[in-house]
Coordinates of C-alpha atoms in Angstrom, one line a residue:
M5 CA 40.5 51.7 43.4
R6 CA 44.1 51.1 42.2
T7 CA 46.5 53.3 40.4
I8 CA 48.1 51.3 37.5
L9 CA 51.5 52.0 35.9
S10 CA 53.5 50.2 33.4
K11 CA 57.3 50.0 33.4
K12 CA 60.1 48.3 31.2
I13 CA 62.6 46.2 33.1
D14 CA 66.0 45.8 31.6
N15 CA 67.0 42.5 33.3
P16 CA 63.8 40.7 34.7
E17 CA 65.9 38.0 36.5
V18 CA 67.9 40.5 38.5
F19 CA 64.7 42.6 39.1
K20 CA 62.9 39.5 40.6
N21 CA 65.7 39.1 43.1
Q22 CA 65.7 42.8 44.0
L23 CA 61.9 42.7 44.3
L24 CA 62.0 39.8 46.7
R25 CA 64.7 41.4 48.8
W26 CA 62.8 44.7 49.0
S27 CA 59.6 42.9 50.1
Q28 CA 61.1 41.7 53.3
Q29 CA 60.3 45.0 55.1
F30 CA 56.6 44.1 55.0
R31 CA 54.6 41.9 57.4
E32 CA 52.6 40.2 54.6
V33 CA 54.4 39.0 51.5
I34 CA 53.5 36.6 48.6
F35 CA 56.0 36.2 45.8
L36 CA 55.1 33.8 43.0
D37 CA 57.6 32.7 40.4
S38 CA 56.8 30.7 37.3
N39 CA 60.5 30.3 36.6
N40 CA 59.6 30.9 32.9
Y41 CA 58.6 27.2 32.8
H42 CA 56.7 26.6 29.6
Q43 CA 53.0 26.1 30.3
K44 CA 49.9 26.9 28.4
Q45 CA 48.0 28.5 31.2
S46 CA 50.2 31.2 32.7
S47 CA 49.4 35.0 33.2
F48 CA 52.7 36.2 34.6
D49 CA 56.3 35.3 35.0
C50 CA 56.4 36.7 38.5
V51 CA 53.9 38.4 40.9
L52 CA 54.6 40.1 44.2
A53 CA 51.9 41.2 46.6
V54 CA 52.8 43.1 49.9
D55 CA 51.3 45.0 52.8
A56 CA 47.8 44.1 53.8
F57 CA 45.1 46.7 53.6
T58 CA 42.5 44.2 54.7
S59 CA 42.9 40.5 55.6
I60 CA 41.0 37.4 56.8
K61 CA 42.6 34.9 59.2
T62 CA 40.5 32.1 60.6
D63 CA 40.2 28.5 61.6
Y64 CA 38.3 25.9 59.6
H65 CA 34.9 26.7 61.2
N66 CA 32.6 28.2 58.5
C67 CA 35.8 29.3 56.7
F68 CA 34.5 28.9 53.1
E69 CA 31.5 31.1 53.8
D70 CA 33.7 33.7 55.5
L71 CA 36.2 33.7 52.5
K72 CA 33.2 33.9 50.1
Q73 CA 31.8 37.1 51.8
Y74 CA 35.4 38.6 52.1
Q75 CA 36.1 38.0 48.3
Q76 CA 32.7 39.3 47.3
Q77 CA 33.0 42.4 49.3
A78 CA 36.7 43.2 48.4
K79 CA 36.1 42.9 44.6
D80 CA 39.9 43.3 44.4
W81 CA 43.1 41.2 44.3
L82 CA 43.3 38.8 47.2
F83 CA 46.4 36.6 48.0
G84 CA 46.7 33.8 50.6
Y85 CA 46.2 30.2 51.4
L86 CA 43.8 27.3 52.1
S87 CA 45.4 24.8 54.6
Y88 CA 44.7 21.1 54.0
D89 CA 42.7 21.1 57.3
I90 CA 39.9 23.3 56.1
K91 CA 38.5 19.9 54.8
N92 CA 37.0 19.8 58.2
D93 CA 34.6 22.6 57.2
I94 CA 33.5 20.6 54.2
E95 CA 33.0 17.1 55.8
E96 CA 32.7 15.6 59.2
L97 CA 36.4 15.3 59.6
H98 CA 39.0 16.1 62.2
S99 CA 42.7 17.0 62.5
N100 CA 44.1 15.8 65.8
N101 CA 47.7 15.0 64.9
F102 CA 50.8 16.8 66.3
D103 CA 51.2 20.4 64.9
G104 CA 54.6 22.1 65.5
L105 CA 53.9 25.1 63.1
H106 CA 50.5 26.5 64.3
F107 CA 49.6 28.4 61.2
P108 CA 46.0 29.7 60.8
D109 CA 43.8 27.3 58.8
L110 CA 43.0 30.1 56.2
F111 CA 44.6 33.4 55.5
F112 CA 44.1 36.0 52.7
F113 CA 45.0 39.6 52.4
Q114 CA 44.2 42.5 50.1
P115 CA 47.6 44.0 49.2
K116 CA 48.3 47.7 49.1
K117 CA 51.2 47.1 46.6
L118 CA 51.2 44.7 43.7
F119 CA 53.8 43.9 41.0
L120 CA 52.9 41.8 37.9
L121 CA 55.9 40.9 35.6
K122 CA 55.6 39.3 32.2
G123 CA 58.8 39.3 30.0
N124 CA 60.3 42.7 30.5
E125 CA 56.9 44.4 31.0
L126 CA 56.1 45.4 34.7
E127 CA 52.6 46.4 35.8
V128 CA 52.5 48.2 39.1
Q129 CA 49.1 48.4 40.9
Y130 CA 48.9 50.5 44.1
L131 CA 45.8 51.3 46.2
R132 CA 45.1 55.0 45.9
L133 CA 45.9 55.6 49.6
C134 CA 49.6 54.8 48.9
D135 CA 50.1 55.6 45.1
D136 CA 52.4 58.5 45.9
E137 CA 54.9 55.9 47.1
I138 CA 55.3 54.2 43.6
E139 CA 58.4 56.1 42.4
S140 CA 60.2 56.1 45.7
D141 CA 59.5 52.4 46.1
F142 CA 60.8 51.7 42.6
D143 CA 64.0 53.5 43.4
E144 CA 64.4 51.5 46.6
I145 CA 63.8 48.2 44.6
N146 CA 66.5 49.1 42.0
Q147 CA 69.0 49.9 44.7
C148 CA 68.4 46.5 46.5
S149 CA 71.6 44.5 46.5
V150 CA 71.4 40.7 46.0
F151 CA 73.5 39.0 48.7
N152 CA 73.9 35.6 50.3
V153 CA 73.3 34.9 53.9
Q154 CA 74.6 31.7 55.5
H155 CA 72.4 30.0 58.0
S156 CA 73.6 27.6 60.7
E157 CA 73.3 23.9 60.3
I158 CA 70.1 22.4 61.7
D159 CA 69.4 18.8 62.9
I160 CA 66.6 17.3 60.7
K161 CA 64.6 14.5 62.3
Q162 CA 62.1 12.0 60.8
R163 CA 58.7 11.9 62.4
I164 CA 58.0 8.3 61.2
S165 CA 60.9 5.8 61.2
K166 CA 61.4 3.6 58.1
E167 CA 60.1 0.5 59.9
S168 CA 57.0 2.4 61.1
Y169 CA 56.5 3.8 57.6
I170 CA 56.5 0.3 56.0
S171 CA 54.1 -1.0 58.7
K172 CA 51.6 2.0 58.1
V173 CA 51.8 1.5 54.3
N174 CA 51.0 -2.2 54.8
N175 CA 48.0 -1.1 57.0
M176 CA 46.9 1.1 54.2
L177 CA 47.2 -1.7 51.8
G178 CA 44.9 -3.7 54.0
H179 CA 42.3 -1.0 53.7
I180 CA 42.7 -1.1 49.9
H181 CA 42.4 -4.9 49.7
R182 CA 39.2 -4.7 51.9
G183 CA 37.8 -2.2 49.4
D184 CA 37.7 0.7 51.8
I185 CA 39.7 2.8 49.4
Y186 CA 41.3 2.5 46.0
E187 CA 44.3 4.9 46.5
A188 CA 45.5 7.2 49.3
N189 CA 48.3 9.7 49.5
F190 CA 50.4 8.9 52.6
C191 CA 52.7 11.6 53.9
M192 CA 55.5 11.9 56.6
E193 CA 57.1 14.9 58.2
F194 CA 60.8 15.8 58.6
Y195 CA 61.4 18.6 61.1
A196 CA 64.0 20.5 63.2
E197 CA 63.3 22.0 66.6
N198 CA 65.2 25.0 68.1
A199 CA 66.2 25.9 64.5
T200 CA 66.9 29.3 63.0
I201 CA 67.1 29.7 59.2
E202 CA 67.2 32.7 56.9
P203 CA 64.0 32.2 54.9
I204 CA 64.7 34.2 51.9
E205 CA 68.1 32.5 51.4
I206 CA 66.6 29.0 51.8
Y207 CA 63.8 29.8 49.4
Q208 CA 66.2 31.2 46.7
K209 CA 68.4 28.0 47.0
L210 CA 65.3 25.7 46.8
N211 CA 63.9 27.7 43.8
A212 CA 67.3 27.6 42.1
I213 CA 67.7 23.8 42.2
S214 CA 64.1 23.1 41.4
K215 CA 63.0 25.8 39.0
P216 CA 59.3 24.8 39.2
P217 CA 56.4 26.7 37.7
F218 CA 54.6 27.3 41.0
A219 CA 57.3 28.6 43.3
I220 CA 56.2 30.7 46.2
F221 CA 57.8 32.7 49.0
F222 CA 55.1 33.4 51.6
K223 CA 55.5 35.4 54.8
N224 CA 52.9 36.4 57.4
N225 CA 54.8 38.1 60.2
K226 CA 56.8 35.1 61.7
Q227 CA 55.3 32.3 59.6
Y228 CA 56.9 31.4 56.3
L229 CA 56.3 29.0 53.3
L230 CA 59.3 28.4 51.0
C231 CA 57.7 26.5 48.2
A232 CA 59.0 24.8 45.0
S233 CA 55.8 23.2 43.8
P234 CA 55.5 21.7 40.3
E235 CA 51.8 21.3 40.6
R236 CA 48.7 23.4 39.9
Y237 CA 45.7 22.7 42.0
L238 CA 43.1 24.9 40.2
R239 CA 42.8 27.9 37.9
K240 CA 39.8 29.8 36.6
E241 CA 40.0 31.9 33.5
A242 CA 36.6 33.6 32.7
N243 CA 34.2 30.6 32.7
K244 CA 36.9 27.9 32.2
V245 CA 38.3 25.9 35.2
I246 CA 41.6 24.0 34.8
S247 CA 42.9 21.3 37.2
Q248 CA 46.3 19.7 36.6
P249 CA 46.9 16.8 39.1
I250 CA 50.3 15.1 39.3
K251 CA 50.6 11.4 40.0
G252 CA 53.7 9.5 38.9
T253 CA 57.3 10.4 39.6
A254 CA 60.6 9.2 38.2
K255 CA 64.3 10.0 38.9
R256 CA 66.4 12.4 36.7
F257 CA 69.9 11.2 35.6
S258 CA 72.8 13.3 34.4
D259 CA 73.4 10.8 31.6
E260 CA 71.0 11.7 28.7
T261 CA 70.3 8.1 27.7
L262 CA 69.5 7.0 31.3
D263 CA 67.4 10.1 31.8
N264 CA 65.3 9.4 28.6
N265 CA 65.0 5.8 29.6
S266 CA 63.6 6.9 33.0
K267 CA 61.2 9.2 31.3
N268 CA 60.0 6.5 28.9
A269 CA 59.7 4.0 31.7
L270 CA 57.4 6.5 33.6
Q271 CA 55.2 7.0 30.6
Q272 CA 54.7 3.2 30.2
N273 CA 54.5 2.3 33.9
P274 CA 51.1 0.7 34.6
K275 CA 51.2 1.5 38.3
E276 CA 51.9 5.2 37.8
R277 CA 49.3 5.4 35.0
S278 CA 46.7 3.8 37.0
E279 CA 47.4 6.2 40.0
N280 CA 47.1 9.1 37.6
I281 CA 43.9 7.9 36.0
M282 CA 42.2 7.2 39.3
I283 CA 42.8 10.8 40.4
V284 CA 41.7 12.2 37.0
D285 CA 38.4 10.4 37.5
L286 CA 38.1 11.9 41.0
V287 CA 38.9 15.4 39.6
R288 CA 36.3 15.0 36.9
N289 CA 33.7 14.2 39.6
D290 CA 34.8 17.2 41.7
L291 CA 34.6 19.6 38.8
S292 CA 31.1 18.3 37.9
H293 CA 29.6 19.9 41.0
T294 CA 29.9 23.3 39.5
A295 CA 30.3 22.6 35.8
I296 CA 27.8 23.4 33.1
K297 CA 26.5 20.0 32.1
G298 CA 28.6 18.1 29.6
T299 CA 31.6 20.5 29.8
V300 CA 34.0 18.4 32.0
A301 CA 36.8 17.1 29.7
V302 CA 40.3 15.7 29.9
E303 CA 42.6 17.9 27.8
E304 CA 45.6 15.8 28.4
L305 CA 46.0 12.3 30.0
C306 CA 49.2 11.2 31.6
G307 CA 51.5 13.7 30.0
I308 CA 55.2 13.6 31.0
Y309 CA 56.9 16.8 32.2
T310 CA 60.5 17.1 33.1
F311 CA 61.8 19.3 36.1
E312 CA 65.2 19.8 37.6
Q313 CA 64.8 17.1 40.2
V314 CA 62.3 14.6 38.7
H315 CA 60.1 13.6 35.8
Q316 CA 56.3 13.9 36.6
M317 CA 53.2 12.6 35.0
I318 CA 50.6 15.4 34.7
S319 CA 47.0 15.3 33.4
T320 CA 44.8 18.3 32.6
V321 CA 41.1 18.2 33.4
V322 CA 38.8 21.2 32.4
S323 CA 35.2 22.4 32.9
K324 CA 33.0 25.4 32.1
V325 CA 31.0 27.3 34.8
E326 CA 28.3 29.8 34.7
N327 CA 29.3 33.5 35.1
T328 CA 27.2 33.5 38.3
T329 CA 29.1 30.6 40.0
S330 CA 31.0 31.9 43.0
P331 CA 34.8 31.2 42.7
V332 CA 34.9 30.1 46.4
E333 CA 32.2 27.5 45.6
I334 CA 34.4 26.0 42.9
L335 CA 37.2 25.7 45.4
K336 CA 35.0 24.3 48.2
T337 CA 33.6 21.5 46.0
T338 CA 37.1 20.4 44.8
F339 CA 39.1 20.8 48.0
P340 CA 41.4 19.2 49.1
M341 CA 42.8 18.3 45.7
G342 CA 42.5 14.6 44.7
S343 CA 46.3 14.2 44.1
M344 CA 46.9 14.7 47.9
T345 CA 44.0 12.7 49.2
G346 CA 43.0 9.6 47.3
A347 CA 39.8 7.8 46.3
P348 CA 37.1 7.7 47.4
K349 CA 38.1 11.0 48.9
I350 CA 36.3 11.0 52.3
S351 CA 37.4 7.5 53.2
A352 CA 41.0 8.3 52.2
M353 CA 41.1 11.4 54.3
K354 CA 39.9 9.4 57.3
I355 CA 42.4 6.7 56.9
I356 CA 45.2 9.2 56.3
E357 CA 44.3 11.0 59.5
E358 CA 44.5 7.7 61.4
L359 CA 47.9 6.7 60.0
E360 CA 49.9 10.0 59.6
E361 CA 51.5 11.4 62.8
S362 CA 51.6 15.2 61.9
K363 CA 48.9 17.6 61.1
R364 CA 49.4 18.6 57.5
G365 CA 48.3 22.2 57.9
L366 CA 49.5 24.3 54.9
Y367 CA 51.4 21.2 53.5
S368 CA 49.2 19.8 50.8
G369 CA 47.0 22.9 51.0
A370 CA 47.0 25.6 48.3
V371 CA 48.4 29.1 47.9
G372 CA 47.4 31.6 45.3
Y373 CA 45.1 34.6 44.4
F374 CA 41.8 35.9 43.3
T375 CA 41.6 38.7 40.7
P376 CA 39.1 41.5 40.7
Q377 CA 37.3 39.7 37.7
N378 CA 36.6 36.6 39.9
D379 CA 39.4 34.5 38.3
F380 CA 41.9 32.6 40.5
D381 CA 45.0 30.4 40.4
F382 CA 46.2 28.2 43.1
N383 CA 49.1 25.7 43.4
V384 CA 49.5 22.5 45.5
V385 CA 51.8 23.0 48.5
I386 CA 54.4 20.2 48.0
R387 CA 58.1 20.2 47.8
S388 CA 58.0 22.9 50.4
I389 CA 59.6 24.1 53.7
L390 CA 57.5 25.6 56.5
Y391 CA 59.0 27.7 59.2
N392 CA 57.6 29.3 62.3
A393 CA 60.3 31.8 63.3
A394 CA 58.6 32.5 66.7
A395 CA 58.7 28.8 67.6
N396 CA 62.0 28.0 65.9
Y397 CA 60.3 25.1 64.2
V398 CA 61.2 24.0 60.6
S399 CA 59.1 21.3 58.8
F400 CA 58.8 19.7 55.5
S401 CA 56.7 16.7 54.4
V402 CA 56.7 14.3 51.5
G403 CA 54.3 11.7 50.4
S404 CA 53.3 9.2 47.7
A405 CA 50.2 7.5 46.4
I406 CA 49.5 4.0 47.8
T407 CA 47.6 1.7 45.5
S408 CA 47.1 -2.1 45.4
Q409 CA 50.2 -2.3 43.4
S410 CA 52.4 -0.4 45.8
N411 CA 55.6 -1.8 47.3
P412 CA 56.2 -0.2 50.7
E413 CA 59.9 -0.2 50.3
Q414 CA 59.7 1.6 46.9
E415 CA 57.2 4.1 48.2
Y416 CA 59.6 5.0 51.0
E417 CA 62.4 5.5 48.4
E418 CA 60.0 7.7 46.4
C419 CA 59.5 9.8 49.5
L420 CA 63.2 10.3 49.9
L421 CA 63.6 11.2 46.4
K422 CA 61.0 13.9 46.8
A423 CA 62.7 15.2 50.0
K424 CA 66.1 15.4 48.3
A425 CA 65.9 19.1 47.4
M426 CA 64.8 20.2 50.9
F427 CA 67.5 18.2 52.6
E428 CA 70.1 19.8 50.2
V429 CA 69.1 23.4 50.9
L430 CA 68.8 22.9 54.7
S431 CA 72.1 20.9 55.2

């Protein structure tokens, strides 16, 4: 049971920063920030969950069943992540590529302390065992100073050279021309060894220059995710399920005319539209596994949304599910998300594994939460920096969708465009 209190916040933006600073004393932290980005499906502007009362940490073996039992027994708020490699629990797949991060495949925790901010209304939910700490914690939060910490410069390397990238994309195009796949998301890693960064500082810089709707600061002891994702993977509201895949990217320009031209060109680009529509078809198929018959629908096809760094093409696919359908089952039958795999999904994942040189891990997985009412909301982990402070290893990956119309050189340039914000905050 939780004690629930409501409070008015004078300056929500300042309070968000104070809340994040205060959270750093805890071993487990998830901070979610919508950056007040206008979106129809949003419950909160900001959420902070800290301090595990219970948790689950496991590799991919039987992980969905373990998560299902944990979620059903807890009947409470749970926060955590699904790494890309739990695909191996769903299909006969493997992840044998290099892994410099060594995060668990799946991790969720039941927080002792929870803060939910909407406008200037703050809801505080503490487990009864620590509810006598609410007022003293609130005083501490309000006294937190917002300060800048400088980190030392780090040497970022590229796991796949440009020449190798182009060769691998041509290899993938060979698979497409033979009919093995229609589309696949091909990713490459940038990394730094023997690196020390200040995670909270890097996250705040990344969030400030990107202002995405699915920003996340995650900490599990020495493991960090600093995420500026614009993409929702999956949300459940009562019996409605919502997926919002992104496929299609265009540059932003400081000149308004050039920027509008770039946006309009994206809207009309046949390659980008075909990429998006292929993934929409895949998502419709995924949702149909748990949907009430005849309820899968496309609410928006190829909508154009503008972010600080790029324009993106986003579609919204929905379905209805029975009240008895397990939320974990909905995740299992749609994971990994189509926007990060390709079509057909299993064939694409096998080819991805052969051609990529790094284990994806949490990158292109999902971070989010379950509510006590069996609802959930998860992002797609892209535009993100991962850091293992124990191993002094920093990593970020970027990718693009390869279709029959892809030009390897242009796909490489798209990857560099997506990497720009991460390079900026780490340099």
